[in-house]
Coordinates of C-alpha atoms (C1' of nucleotides) in Angstrom, one line a residue:
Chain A
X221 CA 71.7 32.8 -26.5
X222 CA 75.2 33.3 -25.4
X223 CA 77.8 31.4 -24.7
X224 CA 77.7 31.6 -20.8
X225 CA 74.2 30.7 -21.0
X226 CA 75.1 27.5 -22.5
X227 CA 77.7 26.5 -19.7
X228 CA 74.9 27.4 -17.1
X229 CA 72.9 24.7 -18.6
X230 CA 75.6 22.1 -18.1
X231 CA 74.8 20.2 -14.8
X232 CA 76.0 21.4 -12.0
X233 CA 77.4 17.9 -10.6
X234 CA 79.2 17.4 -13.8
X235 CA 81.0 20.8 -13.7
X236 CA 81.9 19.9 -9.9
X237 CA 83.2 16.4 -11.1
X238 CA 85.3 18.1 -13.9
X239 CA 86.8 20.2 -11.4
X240 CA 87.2 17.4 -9.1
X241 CA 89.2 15.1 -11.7
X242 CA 91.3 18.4 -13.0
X243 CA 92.2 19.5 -9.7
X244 CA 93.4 15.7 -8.9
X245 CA 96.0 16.1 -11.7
X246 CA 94.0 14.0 -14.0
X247 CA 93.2 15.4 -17.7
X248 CA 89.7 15.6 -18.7
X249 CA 90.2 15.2 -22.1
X250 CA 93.1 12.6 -23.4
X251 CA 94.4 12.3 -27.1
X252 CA 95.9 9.2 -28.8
X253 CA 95.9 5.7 -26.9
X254 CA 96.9 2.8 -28.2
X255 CA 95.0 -0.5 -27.5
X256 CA 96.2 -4.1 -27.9
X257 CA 93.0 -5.3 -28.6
X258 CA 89.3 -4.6 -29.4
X259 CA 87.0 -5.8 -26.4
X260 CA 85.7 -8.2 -28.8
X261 CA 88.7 -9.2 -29.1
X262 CA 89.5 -10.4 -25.7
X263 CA 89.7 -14.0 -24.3
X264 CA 90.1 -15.9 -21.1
X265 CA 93.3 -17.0 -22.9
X266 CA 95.2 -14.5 -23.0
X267 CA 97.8 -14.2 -20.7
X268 CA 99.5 -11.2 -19.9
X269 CA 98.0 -7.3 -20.2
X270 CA 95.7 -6.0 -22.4
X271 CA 95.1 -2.2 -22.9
X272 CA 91.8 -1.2 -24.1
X273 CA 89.0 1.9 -24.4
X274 CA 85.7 2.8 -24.7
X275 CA 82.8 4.4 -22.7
X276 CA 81.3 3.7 -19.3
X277 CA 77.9 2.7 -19.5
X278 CA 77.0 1.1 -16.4
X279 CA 78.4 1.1 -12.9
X280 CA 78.0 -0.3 -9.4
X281 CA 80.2 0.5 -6.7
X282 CA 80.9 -1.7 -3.3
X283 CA 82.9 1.0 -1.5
X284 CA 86.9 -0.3 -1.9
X285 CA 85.9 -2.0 -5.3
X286 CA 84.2 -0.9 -8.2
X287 CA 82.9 -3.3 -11.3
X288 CA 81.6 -1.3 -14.3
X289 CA 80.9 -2.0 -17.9
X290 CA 83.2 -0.6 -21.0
X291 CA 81.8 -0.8 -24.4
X292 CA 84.2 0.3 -27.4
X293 CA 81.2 -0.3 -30.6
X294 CA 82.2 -4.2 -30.8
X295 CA 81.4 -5.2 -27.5
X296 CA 81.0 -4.6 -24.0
X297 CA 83.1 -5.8 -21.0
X298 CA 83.1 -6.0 -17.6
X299 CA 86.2 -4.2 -15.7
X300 CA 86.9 -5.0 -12.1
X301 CA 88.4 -2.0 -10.5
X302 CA 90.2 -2.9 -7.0
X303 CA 91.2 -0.6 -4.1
X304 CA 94.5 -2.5 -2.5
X305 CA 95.5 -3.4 -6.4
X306 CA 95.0 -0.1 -8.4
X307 CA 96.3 1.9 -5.4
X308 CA 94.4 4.4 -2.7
X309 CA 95.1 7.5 -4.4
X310 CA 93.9 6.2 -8.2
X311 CA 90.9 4.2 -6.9
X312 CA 89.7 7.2 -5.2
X313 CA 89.7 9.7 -8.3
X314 CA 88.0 6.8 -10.4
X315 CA 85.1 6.4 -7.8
X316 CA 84.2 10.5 -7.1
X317 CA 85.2 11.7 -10.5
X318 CA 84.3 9.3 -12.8
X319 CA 80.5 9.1 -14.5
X320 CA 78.0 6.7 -16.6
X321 CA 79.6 8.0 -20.2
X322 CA 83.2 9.0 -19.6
X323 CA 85.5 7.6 -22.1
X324 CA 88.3 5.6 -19.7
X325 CA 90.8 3.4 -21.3
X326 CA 92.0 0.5 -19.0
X327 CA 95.3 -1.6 -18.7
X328 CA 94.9 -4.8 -17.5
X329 CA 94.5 -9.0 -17.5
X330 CA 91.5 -10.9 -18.8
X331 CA 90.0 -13.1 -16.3
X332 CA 86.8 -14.7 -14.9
X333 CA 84.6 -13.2 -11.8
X334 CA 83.3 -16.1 -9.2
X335 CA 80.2 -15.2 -11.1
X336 CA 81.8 -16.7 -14.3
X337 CA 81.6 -13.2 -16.4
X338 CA 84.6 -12.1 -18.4
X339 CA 86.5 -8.9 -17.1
X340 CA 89.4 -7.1 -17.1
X341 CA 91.3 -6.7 -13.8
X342 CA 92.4 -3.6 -13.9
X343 CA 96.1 -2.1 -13.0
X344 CA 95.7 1.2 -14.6
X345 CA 93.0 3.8 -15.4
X346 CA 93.1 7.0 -17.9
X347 CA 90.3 9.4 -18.6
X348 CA 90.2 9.9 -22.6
X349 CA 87.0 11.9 -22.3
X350 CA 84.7 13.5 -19.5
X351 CA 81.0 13.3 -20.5
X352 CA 79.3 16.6 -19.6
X353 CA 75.6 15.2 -19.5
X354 CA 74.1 12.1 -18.6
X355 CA 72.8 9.5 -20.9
X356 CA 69.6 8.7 -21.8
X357 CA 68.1 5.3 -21.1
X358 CA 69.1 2.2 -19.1
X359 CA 66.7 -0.8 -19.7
X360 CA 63.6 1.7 -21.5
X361 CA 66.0 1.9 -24.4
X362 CA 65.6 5.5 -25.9
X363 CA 61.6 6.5 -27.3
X364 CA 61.2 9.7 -28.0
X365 CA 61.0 9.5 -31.8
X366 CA 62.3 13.4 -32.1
X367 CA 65.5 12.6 -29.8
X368 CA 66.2 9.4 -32.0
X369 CA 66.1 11.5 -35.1
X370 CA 67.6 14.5 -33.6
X371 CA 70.0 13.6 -31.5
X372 CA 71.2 10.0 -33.3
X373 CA 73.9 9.7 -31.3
X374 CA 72.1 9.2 -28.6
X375 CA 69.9 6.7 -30.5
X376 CA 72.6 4.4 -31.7
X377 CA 74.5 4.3 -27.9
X378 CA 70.7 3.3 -26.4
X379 CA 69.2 0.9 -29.3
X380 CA 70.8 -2.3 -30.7
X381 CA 68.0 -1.9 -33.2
X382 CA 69.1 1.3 -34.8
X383 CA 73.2 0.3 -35.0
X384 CA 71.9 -2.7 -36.9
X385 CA 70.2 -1.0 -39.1
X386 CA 72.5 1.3 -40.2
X387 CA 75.3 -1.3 -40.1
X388 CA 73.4 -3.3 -42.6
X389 CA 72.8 -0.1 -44.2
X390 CA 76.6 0.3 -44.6
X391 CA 77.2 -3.2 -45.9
X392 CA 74.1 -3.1 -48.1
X393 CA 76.2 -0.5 -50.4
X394 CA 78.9 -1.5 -50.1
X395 CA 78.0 -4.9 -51.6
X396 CA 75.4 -3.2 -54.2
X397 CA 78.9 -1.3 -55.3
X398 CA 81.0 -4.5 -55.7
X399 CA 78.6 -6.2 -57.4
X400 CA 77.5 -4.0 -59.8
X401 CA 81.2 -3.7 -60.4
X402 CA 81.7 -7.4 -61.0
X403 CA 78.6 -6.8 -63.5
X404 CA 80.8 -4.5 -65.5
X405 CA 79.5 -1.6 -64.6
X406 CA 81.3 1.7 -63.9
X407 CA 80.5 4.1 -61.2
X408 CA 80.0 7.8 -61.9
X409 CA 78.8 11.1 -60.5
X410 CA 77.0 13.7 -62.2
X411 CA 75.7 17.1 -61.2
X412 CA 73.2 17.9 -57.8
X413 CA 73.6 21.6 -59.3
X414 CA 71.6 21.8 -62.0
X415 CA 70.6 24.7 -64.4
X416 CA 67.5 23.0 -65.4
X417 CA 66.5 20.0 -63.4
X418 CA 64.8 17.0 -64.9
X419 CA 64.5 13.4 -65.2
X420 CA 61.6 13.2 -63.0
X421 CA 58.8 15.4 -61.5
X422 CA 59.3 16.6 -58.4
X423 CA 59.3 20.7 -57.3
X424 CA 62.9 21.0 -57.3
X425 CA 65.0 23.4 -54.2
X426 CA 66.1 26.4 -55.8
X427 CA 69.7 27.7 -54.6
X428 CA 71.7 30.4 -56.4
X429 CA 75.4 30.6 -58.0
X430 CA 76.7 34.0 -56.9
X431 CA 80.1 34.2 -59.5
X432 CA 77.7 32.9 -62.3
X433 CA 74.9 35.1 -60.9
X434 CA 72.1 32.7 -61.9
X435 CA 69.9 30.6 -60.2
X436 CA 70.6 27.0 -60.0
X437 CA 68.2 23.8 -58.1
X438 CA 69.2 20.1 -56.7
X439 CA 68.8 17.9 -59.0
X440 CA 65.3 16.2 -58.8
X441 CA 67.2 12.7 -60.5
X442 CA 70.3 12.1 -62.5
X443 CA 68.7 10.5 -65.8
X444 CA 69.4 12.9 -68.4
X445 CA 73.4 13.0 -67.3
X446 CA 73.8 9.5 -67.3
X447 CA 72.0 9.1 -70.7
X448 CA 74.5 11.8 -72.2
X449 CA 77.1 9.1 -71.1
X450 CA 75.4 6.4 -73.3
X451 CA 75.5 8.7 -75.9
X452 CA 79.5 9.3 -75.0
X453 CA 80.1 5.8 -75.4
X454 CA 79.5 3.8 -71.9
X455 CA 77.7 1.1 -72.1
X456 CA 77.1 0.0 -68.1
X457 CA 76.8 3.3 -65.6
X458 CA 75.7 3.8 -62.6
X459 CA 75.5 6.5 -60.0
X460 CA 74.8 5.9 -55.8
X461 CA 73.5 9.3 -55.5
X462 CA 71.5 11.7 -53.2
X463 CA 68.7 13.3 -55.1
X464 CA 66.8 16.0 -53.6
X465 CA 62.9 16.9 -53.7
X466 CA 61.2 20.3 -52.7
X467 CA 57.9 18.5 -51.3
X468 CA 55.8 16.9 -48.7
X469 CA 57.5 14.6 -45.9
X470 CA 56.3 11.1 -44.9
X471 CA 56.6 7.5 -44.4
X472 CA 58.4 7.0 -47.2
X473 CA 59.4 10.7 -48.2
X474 CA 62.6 12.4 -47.4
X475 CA 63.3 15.5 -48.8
X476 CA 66.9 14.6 -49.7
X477 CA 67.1 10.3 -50.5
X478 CA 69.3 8.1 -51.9
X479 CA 68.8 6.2 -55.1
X480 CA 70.7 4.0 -57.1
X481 CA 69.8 4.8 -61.1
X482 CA 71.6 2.9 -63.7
X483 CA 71.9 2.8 -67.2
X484 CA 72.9 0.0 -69.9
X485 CA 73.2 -0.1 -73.2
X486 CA 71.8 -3.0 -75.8
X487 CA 69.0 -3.8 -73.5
X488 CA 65.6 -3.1 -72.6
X489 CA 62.9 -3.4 -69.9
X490 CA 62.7 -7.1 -70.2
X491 CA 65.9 -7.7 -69.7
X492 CA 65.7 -5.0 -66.6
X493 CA 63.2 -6.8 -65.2
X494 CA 65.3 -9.6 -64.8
X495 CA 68.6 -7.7 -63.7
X496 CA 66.4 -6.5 -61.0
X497 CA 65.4 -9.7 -59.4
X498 CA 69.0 -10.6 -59.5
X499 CA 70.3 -7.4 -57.8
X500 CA 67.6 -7.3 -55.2
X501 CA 67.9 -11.1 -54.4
X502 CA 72.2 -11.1 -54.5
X503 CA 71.6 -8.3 -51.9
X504 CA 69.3 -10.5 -49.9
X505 CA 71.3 -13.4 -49.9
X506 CA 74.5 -11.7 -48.9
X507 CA 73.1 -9.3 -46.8
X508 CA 70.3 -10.7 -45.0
X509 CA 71.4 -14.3 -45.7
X510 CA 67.4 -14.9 -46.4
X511 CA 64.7 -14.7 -49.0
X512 CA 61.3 -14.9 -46.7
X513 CA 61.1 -11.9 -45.1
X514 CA 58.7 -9.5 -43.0
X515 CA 57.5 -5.8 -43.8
X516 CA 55.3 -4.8 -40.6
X517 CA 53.8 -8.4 -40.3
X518 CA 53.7 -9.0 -44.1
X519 CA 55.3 -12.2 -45.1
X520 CA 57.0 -11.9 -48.4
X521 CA 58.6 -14.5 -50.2
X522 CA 61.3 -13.0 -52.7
X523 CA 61.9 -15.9 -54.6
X524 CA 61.8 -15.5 -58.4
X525 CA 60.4 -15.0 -60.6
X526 CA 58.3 -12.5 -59.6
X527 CA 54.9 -11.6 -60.2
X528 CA 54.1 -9.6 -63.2
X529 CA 51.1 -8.0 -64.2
X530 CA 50.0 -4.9 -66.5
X531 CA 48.7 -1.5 -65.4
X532 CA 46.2 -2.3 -67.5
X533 CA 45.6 -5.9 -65.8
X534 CA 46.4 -4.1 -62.0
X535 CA 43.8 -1.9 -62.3
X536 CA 41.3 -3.6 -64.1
X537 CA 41.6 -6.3 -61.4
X538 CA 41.8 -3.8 -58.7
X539 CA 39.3 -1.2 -59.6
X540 CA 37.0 -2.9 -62.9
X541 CA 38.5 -0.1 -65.1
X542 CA 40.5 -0.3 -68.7
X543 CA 42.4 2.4 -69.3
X544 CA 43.1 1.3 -72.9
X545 CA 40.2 2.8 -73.7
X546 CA 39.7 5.7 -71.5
X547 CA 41.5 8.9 -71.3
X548 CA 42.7 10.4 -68.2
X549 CA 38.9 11.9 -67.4
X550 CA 36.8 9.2 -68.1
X551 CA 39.5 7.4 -65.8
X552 CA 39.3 9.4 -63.1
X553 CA 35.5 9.3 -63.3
X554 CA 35.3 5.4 -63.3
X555 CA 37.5 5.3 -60.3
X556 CA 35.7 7.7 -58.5
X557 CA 32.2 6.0 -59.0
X558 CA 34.3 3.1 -57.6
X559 CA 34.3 4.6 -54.5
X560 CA 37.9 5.7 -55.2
X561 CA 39.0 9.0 -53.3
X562 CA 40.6 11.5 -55.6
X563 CA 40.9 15.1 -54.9
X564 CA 41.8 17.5 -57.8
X565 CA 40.3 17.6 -61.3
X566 CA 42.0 14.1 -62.3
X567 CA 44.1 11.6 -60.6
X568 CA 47.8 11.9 -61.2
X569 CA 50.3 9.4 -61.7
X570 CA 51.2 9.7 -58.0
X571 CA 47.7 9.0 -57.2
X572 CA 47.9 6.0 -59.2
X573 CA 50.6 4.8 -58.0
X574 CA 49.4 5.0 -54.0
X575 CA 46.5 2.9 -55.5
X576 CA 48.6 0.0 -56.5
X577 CA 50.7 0.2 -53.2
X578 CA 47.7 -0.4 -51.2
X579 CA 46.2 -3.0 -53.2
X580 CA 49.9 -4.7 -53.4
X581 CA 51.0 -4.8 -50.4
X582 CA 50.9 -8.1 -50.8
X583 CA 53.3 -11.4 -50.2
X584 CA 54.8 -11.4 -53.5
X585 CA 57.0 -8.6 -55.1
X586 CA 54.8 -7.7 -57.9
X587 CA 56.1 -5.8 -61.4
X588 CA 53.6 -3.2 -62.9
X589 CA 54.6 -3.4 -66.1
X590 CA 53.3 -1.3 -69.8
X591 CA 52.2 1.9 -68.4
X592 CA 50.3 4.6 -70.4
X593 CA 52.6 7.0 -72.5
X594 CA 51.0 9.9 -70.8
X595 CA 52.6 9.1 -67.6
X596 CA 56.1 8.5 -68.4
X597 CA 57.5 10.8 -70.8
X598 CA 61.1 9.3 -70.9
X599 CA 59.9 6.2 -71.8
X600 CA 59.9 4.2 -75.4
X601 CA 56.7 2.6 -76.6
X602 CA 55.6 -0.5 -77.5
X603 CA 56.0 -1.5 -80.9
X604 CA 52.5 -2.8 -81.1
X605 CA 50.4 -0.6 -78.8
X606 CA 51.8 2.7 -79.2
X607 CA 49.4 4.6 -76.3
X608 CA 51.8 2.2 -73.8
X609 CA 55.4 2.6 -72.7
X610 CA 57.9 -0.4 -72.0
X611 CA 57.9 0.7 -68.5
X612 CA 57.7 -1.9 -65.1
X613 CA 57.9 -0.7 -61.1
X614 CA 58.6 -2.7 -58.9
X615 CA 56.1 -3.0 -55.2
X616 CA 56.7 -5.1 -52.6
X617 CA 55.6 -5.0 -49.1
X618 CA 53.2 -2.0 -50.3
X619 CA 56.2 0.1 -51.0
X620 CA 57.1 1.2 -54.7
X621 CA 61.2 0.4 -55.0
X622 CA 62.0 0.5 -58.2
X623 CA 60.9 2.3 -61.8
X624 CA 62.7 1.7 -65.2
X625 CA 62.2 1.7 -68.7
X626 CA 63.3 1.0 -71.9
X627 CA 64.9 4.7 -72.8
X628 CA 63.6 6.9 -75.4
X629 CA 66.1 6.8 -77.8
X630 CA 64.1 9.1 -80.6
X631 CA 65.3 12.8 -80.4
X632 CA 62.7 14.2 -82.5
X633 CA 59.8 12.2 -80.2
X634 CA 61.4 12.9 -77.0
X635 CA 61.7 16.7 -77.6
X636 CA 57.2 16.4 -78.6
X637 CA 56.8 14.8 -75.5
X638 CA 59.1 17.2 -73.1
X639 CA 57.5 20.4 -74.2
X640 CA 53.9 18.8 -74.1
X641 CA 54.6 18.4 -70.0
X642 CA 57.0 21.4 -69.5
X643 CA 57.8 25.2 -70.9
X644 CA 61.9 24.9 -70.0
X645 CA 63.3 21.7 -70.9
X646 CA 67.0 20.3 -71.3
X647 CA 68.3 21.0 -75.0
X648 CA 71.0 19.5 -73.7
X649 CA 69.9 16.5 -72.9
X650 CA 68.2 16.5 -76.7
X651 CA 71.3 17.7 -78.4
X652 CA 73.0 14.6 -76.8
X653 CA 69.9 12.8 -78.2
X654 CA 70.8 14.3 -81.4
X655 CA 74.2 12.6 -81.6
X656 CA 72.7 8.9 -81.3
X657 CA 72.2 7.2 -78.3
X658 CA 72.4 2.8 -77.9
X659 CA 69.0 1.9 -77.5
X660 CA 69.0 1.6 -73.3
X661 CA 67.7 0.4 -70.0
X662 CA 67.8 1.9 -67.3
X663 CA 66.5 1.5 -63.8
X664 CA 66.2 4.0 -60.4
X665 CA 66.2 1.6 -57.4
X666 CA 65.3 3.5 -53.8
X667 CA 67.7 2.9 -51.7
X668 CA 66.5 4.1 -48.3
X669 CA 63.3 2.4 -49.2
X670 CA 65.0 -1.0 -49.9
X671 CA 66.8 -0.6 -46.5
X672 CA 63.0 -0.1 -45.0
X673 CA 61.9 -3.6 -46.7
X674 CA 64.7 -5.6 -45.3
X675 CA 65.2 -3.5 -42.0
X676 CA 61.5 -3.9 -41.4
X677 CA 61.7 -0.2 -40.9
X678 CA 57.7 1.8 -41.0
X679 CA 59.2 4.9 -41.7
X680 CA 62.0 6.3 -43.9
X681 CA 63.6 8.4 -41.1
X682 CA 64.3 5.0 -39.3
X683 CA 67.4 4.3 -42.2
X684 CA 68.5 8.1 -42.8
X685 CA 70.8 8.9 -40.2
X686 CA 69.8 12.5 -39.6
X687 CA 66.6 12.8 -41.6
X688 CA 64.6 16.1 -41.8
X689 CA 62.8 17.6 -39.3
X690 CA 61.1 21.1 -38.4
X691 CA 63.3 24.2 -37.2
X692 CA 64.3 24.0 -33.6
X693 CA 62.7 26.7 -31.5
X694 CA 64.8 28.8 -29.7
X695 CA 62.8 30.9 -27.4
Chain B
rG246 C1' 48.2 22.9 -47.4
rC247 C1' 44.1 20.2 -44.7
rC248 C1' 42.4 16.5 -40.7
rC249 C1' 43.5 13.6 -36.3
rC250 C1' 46.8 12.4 -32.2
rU251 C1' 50.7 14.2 -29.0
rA252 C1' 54.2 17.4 -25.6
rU253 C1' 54.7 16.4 -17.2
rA254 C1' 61.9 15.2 -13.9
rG255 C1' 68.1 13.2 -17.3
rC256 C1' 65.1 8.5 -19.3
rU257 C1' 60.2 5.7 -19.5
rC258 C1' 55.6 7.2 -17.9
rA259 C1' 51.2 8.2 -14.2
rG260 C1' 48.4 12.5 -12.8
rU261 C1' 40.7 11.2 -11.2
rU262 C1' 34.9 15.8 -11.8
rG263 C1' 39.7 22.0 -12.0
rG264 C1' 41.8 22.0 -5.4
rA265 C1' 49.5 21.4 -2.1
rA266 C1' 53.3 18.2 -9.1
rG267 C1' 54.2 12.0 -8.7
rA268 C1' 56.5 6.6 -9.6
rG269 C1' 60.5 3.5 -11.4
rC270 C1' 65.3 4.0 -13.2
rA271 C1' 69.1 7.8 -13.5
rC272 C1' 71.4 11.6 -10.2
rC273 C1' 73.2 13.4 -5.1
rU274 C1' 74.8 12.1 0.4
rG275 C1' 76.4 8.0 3.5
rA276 C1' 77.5 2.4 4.3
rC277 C1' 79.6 -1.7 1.8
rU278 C1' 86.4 -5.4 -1.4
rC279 C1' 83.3 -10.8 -6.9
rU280 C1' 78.9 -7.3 -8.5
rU281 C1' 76.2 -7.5 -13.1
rA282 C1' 68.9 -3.9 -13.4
rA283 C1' 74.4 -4.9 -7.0
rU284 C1' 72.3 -4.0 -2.2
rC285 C1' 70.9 -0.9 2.2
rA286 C1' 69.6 4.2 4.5
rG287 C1' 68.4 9.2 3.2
rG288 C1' 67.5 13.3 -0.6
rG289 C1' 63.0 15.5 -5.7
rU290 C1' 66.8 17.9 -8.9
rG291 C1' 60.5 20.5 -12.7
rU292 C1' 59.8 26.9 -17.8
rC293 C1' 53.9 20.6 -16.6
rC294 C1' 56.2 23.0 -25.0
rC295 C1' 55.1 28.7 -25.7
rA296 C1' 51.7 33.1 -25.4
rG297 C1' 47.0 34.6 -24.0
rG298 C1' 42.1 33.5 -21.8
rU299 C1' 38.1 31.4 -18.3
rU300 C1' 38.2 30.6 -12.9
rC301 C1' 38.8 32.2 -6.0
rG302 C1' 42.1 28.4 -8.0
rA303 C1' 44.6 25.5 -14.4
rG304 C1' 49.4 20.2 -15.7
rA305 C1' 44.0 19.5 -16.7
rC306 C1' 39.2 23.7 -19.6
rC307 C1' 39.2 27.5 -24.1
rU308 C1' 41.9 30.3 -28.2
rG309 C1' 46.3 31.0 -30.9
rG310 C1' 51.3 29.4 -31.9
rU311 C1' 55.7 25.9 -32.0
rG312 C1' 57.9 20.9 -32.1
rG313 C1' 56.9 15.7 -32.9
rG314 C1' 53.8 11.4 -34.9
rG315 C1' 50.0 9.4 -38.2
rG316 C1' 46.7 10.2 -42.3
rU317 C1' 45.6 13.1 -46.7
rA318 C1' 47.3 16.3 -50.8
rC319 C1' 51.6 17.5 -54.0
rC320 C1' 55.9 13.8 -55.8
rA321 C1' 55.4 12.7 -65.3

RNA sequence: GCCCCUAUAGCUCAGUUGGAAGAGCACCUGACUCUUAAUCAGGGUGUCCCAGGUUCGAGACCUGGUGGGGGUACCA
């Protein structure tokens, strides 16, 4: 596809406009221009002119005077545009050159219409930017799901819904970062190119180092990096980071997602637990100003404390079955006689895990707390049940948000249980180990997923700006 | 990966048992100096996702593919 096939596609009317404006002496495309105010700003106060900007998005013409609608992000106003005031020659480029999207600024005096609507009487007209297509969507707002993730920008100009959303997402970040700061913690960044990626599960994207000439993947989660920090001395870390995982997409699966993991020193699960409840709920009250909220017509009530129950307890309530006495088989084959679907040889973690989100998608965030060793490798166990890690998660509104633990801090014990679940693990993450590290909490929090809980958002591609989709076909 | 649903105008959608591609808005032409979903008169602007097939005839039926959605699997 060249490049004079792409100007072909261009509608034909908009061309014809362009040269209409350009042969008229009038620039298509301006550069800076400085406003007085924000159209939020403005108020049937003010005396004198204002100067203004933003982009068309509604019009209606009455032959020598034109009202249309200007909307510059913080709001939207109404401009009057008049014949015998603005001049013949001016009003006449406006009204056959000017389209629905074209970036105009405007000089001119607040005042009320007959109608009682705040406008802007215009004196003066410039054309910052000529729009060369139309835009989607009036009063149907904009549907299609693959235009809203493809095209966002066409998304956050049609839906209210989708700027708030990622305006709260914005602020939601921004106020996890201060207060984690006030908390004493310090921000860091470790590597996305790893040598060996770990710290998690997940079937890592492979990418290559040409000057090094060796293969190198995404990191799958930071853990191990911020742990070697422990072991360097900080005592309260955390890094807002983008973590990135080679597998299926859904609901609640991005292939590249932001998480918030955190690390401190001196403490352990217990004390997480609680550190949680007061992140989660600082964030609500600031943010949404509210602790009774909805997830797709659930009521939850995020008031603490919050619910806490064992794996054990979970599934034994859930499904009859006591994993402290059955292996991963005999597990597997009690939850299959109750009528529990599981594909494979044995249920995974993963597996489990859906379980509990089904069963607690319920009004209360919940903490699954103790789970078996097997399933969490990173994890220290319990000094009097030693088949059971000081692990919680954290579900609410059927959605798993958060996972910690109290950290491994036994070298010797950590490097057993790497190799019995991997062939290539991180001696450099056990040589850290090694060297001593404070006995530790530390907690992964999913961001987008928290945004979906108090966004009321069904899928994760609803709070990732440009989430991933398929390849587009170019035939 | 597997199963189900889905793709028609710029947008939102209709399209009957297979028989001349439609509506509203947007857009274009004209009228109109306080409208706000402006109004009035006129105009359809289309690769019916793609490639085959069945048929006298396919937007519709069949096969394969692609994109999108949901479920399921993988995600210590």
């Amino acid at each position: 596809m060249d490049k004079k096939e792409k100007i072909e596609e261009i509608p034909e009317e908009r061309l014809q406009k362009l040269e209409k404006v350009k042969s008229s002496g009038v620039s298509p495309y301006g550069g800076r221009f400085k406003r007085t105010h924000s159209i939020a700003d403005l108020n049937e106060e003010m005396e004198g002119e204002v100067i203004i900007a933003g982009r068309l998005i509604a019009i209606r013409k009455h032959g020598k005077s034109i009202f249309f609608d200007l909307w510059d992000g913080s709001a939207v106003i109404q401009i009057y545009l008049n014949c015998s005031f603005i001049g013949e020659e001016k009003y006449n480029i406006f009204q056959e050159g000017i389209d629905i999207g074209d970036f105009i600024g405007i000089t001119g005096e607040v005042f009320r219409t007959r109608m009682g609507e705040l406008s802007v009487k215009a004196s003066n007209w410039t054309l910052l930017t000529k729009t060369m297509r139309p835009l989607p969507a009036k009063w149907h707002g904009l549907k299609d799901v693959e235009i809203k993730y493809r095209q966002r920008y066409l998304d956050l100009i049609a839906n209210a819904k989708a700027r708030e959303v990622f305006a709260l997402r914005s602020s939601l970040t921004k106020e996890l970062r201060r207060w984690l700061d006030e908390q004493g913690f310090t921000e860091v960044e470790t590597p996305i190119l790893q040598a060996i990626p770990g710290g998690a599960a997940g079937k890592p994207f492979r990418t290559y180092q040409d000057a090094l000439k060796m293969e190198l993947f995404l990191r799958i989660a930071p853990e191990l990096y911020l742990k070697q920090l422990l072991v360097g001395g900080e005592e309260k870390v955390y890094d807002l980071n983008k973590s990135f995982r080679n597998e299926g997409l859904s609901t609640r699966h991005n292939p590249e997602f932001t998480m918030l993991e955190l690390y401190e020193a001196y403490a352990d699960y217990e004390y997480m637990m609680e550190f949680c409840e007061k992140l989660i709920l600082n964030l609500a009250d600031t943010i949404l100003g509210k602790r009774q909220i909805t997830y797709q017509g659930m009521k939850i009530d995020l008031s603490p404390p919050w619910r806490r129950t064992t794996f054990n307890e979970a599934l034994r309530e859930l499904y009859n079955v006591d994993i402290k006495t059955e292996d991963l088989k005999s597990l597997t084959q009690k939850l299959r006689a109750a009528k529990v679907e599981i594909p494979g040889e044995n249920i995974t973690r993963s597996g489990i895990v859906r379980l509990l989100e089904k069963s607690l998608a319920s009004t209360f965030p919940t903490f699954i707390i103790d789970y078996p060793a097997f399933l969490c490798p990173l994890a220290k166990r319990k000094k009097d049940n030693l088949d059971v890690c000081e692990r919680f998660e954290l579900f609410a509104g059927g959605i798993e948000i958060a996972n910690a633990y109290s950290e491994l801090a036994d070298p010797i014990e950590q490097r057993k249980r790497l190799y019995e679940q991997a062939d290539v693990v991180d001696e450099g993450f056990l040589l850290a180990l090694e060297h001593g590290m404070p006995p530790a909490s530390g907690m992964g929090i999913g961001i987008d997923r928290l945004i979906m809980l108090f966004t009321d958002s069904a899928s994760v591609r609803d709070v990732i700006l440009f989430p991933q989709l398929g390849a587009v076909t170019q035939d």
